[in-house]
CSV table of C-alpha atoms in Angstrom, one decimal:
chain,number,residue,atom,x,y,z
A,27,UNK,CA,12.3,0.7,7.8
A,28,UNK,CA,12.3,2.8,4.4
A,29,UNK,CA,15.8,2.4,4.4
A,30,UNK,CA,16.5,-1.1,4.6
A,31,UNK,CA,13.3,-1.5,2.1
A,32,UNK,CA,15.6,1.4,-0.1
A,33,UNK,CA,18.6,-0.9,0.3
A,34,UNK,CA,16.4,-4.4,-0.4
A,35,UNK,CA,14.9,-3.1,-3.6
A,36,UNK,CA,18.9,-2.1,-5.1
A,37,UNK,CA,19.4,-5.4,-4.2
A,38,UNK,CA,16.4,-7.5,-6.2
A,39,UNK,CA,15.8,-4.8,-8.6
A,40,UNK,CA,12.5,-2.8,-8.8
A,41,UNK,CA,10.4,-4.9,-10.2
A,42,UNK,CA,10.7,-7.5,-8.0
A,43,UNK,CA,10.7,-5.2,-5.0
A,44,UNK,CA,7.6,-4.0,-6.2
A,45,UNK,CA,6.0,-6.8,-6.3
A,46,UNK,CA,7.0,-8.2,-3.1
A,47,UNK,CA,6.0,-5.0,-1.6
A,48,UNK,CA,2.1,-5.0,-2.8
A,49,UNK,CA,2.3,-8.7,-1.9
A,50,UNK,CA,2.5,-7.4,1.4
A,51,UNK,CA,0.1,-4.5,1.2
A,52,UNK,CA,-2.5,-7.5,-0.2
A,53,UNK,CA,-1.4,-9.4,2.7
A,54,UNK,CA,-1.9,-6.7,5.1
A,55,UNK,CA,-5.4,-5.9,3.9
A,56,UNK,CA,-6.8,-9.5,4.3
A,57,UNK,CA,-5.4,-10.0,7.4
A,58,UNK,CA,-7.0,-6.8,8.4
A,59,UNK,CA,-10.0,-8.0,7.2
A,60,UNK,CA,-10.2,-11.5,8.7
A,61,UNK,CA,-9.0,-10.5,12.2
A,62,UNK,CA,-10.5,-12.2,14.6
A,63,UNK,CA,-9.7,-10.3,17.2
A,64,UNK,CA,-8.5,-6.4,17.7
A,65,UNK,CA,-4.4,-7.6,18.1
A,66,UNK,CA,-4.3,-9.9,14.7
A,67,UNK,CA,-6.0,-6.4,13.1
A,68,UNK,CA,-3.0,-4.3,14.5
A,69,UNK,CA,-0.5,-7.3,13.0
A,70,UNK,CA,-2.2,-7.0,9.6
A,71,UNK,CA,-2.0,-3.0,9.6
A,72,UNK,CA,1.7,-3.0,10.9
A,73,UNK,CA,2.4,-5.7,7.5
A,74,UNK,CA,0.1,-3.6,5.5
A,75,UNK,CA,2.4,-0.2,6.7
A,76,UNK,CA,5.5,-2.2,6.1
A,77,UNK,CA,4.6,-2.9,2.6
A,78,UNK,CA,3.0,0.6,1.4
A,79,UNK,CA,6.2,2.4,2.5
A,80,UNK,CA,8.5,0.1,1.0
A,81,UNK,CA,6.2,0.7,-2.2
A,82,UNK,CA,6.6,4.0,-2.0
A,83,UNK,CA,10.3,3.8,-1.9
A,84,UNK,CA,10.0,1.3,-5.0
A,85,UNK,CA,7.6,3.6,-6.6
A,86,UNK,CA,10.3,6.5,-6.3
A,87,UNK,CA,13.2,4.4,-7.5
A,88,UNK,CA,11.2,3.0,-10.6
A,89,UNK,CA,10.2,6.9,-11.5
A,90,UNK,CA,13.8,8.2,-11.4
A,91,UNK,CA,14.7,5.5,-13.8
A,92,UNK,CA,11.8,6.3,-16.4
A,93,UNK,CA,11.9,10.0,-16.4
A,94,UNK,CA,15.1,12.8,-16.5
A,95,UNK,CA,15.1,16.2,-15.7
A,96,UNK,CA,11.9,18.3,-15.8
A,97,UNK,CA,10.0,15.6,-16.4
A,98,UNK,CA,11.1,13.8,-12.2
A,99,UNK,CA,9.4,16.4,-10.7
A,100,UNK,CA,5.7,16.1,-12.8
A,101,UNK,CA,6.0,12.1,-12.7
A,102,UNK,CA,6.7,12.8,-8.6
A,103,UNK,CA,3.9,14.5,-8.4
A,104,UNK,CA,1.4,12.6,-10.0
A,105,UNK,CA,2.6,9.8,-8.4
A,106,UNK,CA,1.2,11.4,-5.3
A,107,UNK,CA,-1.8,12.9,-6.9
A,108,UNK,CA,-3.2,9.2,-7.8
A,109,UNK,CA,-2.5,8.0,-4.3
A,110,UNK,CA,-4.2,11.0,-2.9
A,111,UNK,CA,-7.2,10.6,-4.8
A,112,UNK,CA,-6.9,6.8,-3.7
A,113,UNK,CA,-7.9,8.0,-0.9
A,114,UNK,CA,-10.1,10.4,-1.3
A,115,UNK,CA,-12.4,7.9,-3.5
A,116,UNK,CA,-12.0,5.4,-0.3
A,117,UNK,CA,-13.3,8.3,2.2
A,118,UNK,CA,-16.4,8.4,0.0
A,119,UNK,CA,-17.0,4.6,-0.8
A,120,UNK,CA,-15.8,2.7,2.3
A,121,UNK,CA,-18.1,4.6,4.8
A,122,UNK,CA,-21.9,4.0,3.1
A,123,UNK,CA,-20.9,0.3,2.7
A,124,UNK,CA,-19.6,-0.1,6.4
A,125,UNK,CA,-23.0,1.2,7.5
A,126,UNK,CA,-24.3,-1.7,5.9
A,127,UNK,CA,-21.5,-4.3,7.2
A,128,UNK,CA,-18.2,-3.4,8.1
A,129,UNK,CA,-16.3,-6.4,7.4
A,130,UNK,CA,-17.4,-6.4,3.8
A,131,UNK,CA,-16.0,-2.3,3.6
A,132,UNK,CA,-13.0,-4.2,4.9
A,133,UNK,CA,-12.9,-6.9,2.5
A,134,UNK,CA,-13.8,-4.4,-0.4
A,135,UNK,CA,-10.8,-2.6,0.7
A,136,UNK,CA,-8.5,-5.5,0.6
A,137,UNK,CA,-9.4,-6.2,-3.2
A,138,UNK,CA,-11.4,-9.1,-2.6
């Protein structure tokens, strides 16, 4: 799948494979968090997974075009330091506020 999104985003360009891609990340999460049953919540992860690996292929292709040399490696890596803490920052947040209601950790999650 991260190769046809690889060969997709030469295609359109980065910016508009970018886009497209946390289109489908937004998509994902709402879905997610609407589901009205446990198999539309397994569609909306799978389109959510679909577009956050694309993104990061985007993500990669966008950095080698900004940055040369030394500099790929540090831009790589805080690429991945942002997304880590991303998550870390959801692991403390999300959990409290699903005690409360889950669906609104959901929605929260999903932007909304």
């Amino acid at each position: 799948l991260t190769t046809a999104s690889g060969i997709v985003i030469d295609r359109i360009g980065v910016n508009r494979g970018l886009l497209i891609c946390s289109t489908f990340c937004m998509m994902g999460s709402v879905i997610v968090a609407w589901a009205p049953n446990f198999w539309v919540m397994v569609l909306g992860r799978f389109v959510f997974g679909w577009g956050s690996e694309s993104l990061t292929v985007g993500q990669n292709a966008m950095l080698t075009r900004w940055f040369k040399g030394g500099e790929l490696a540090l831009s790589f890596g805080l690429c991945l330091t942002i997304s880590r803490m991303g998550t870390i920052a959801a692991f403390y947040v999300l959990p409290p506020l699903a005690d409360t209601n889950w669906r609104l950790a959901l929605w929260f999650a999903a932007g909304c």
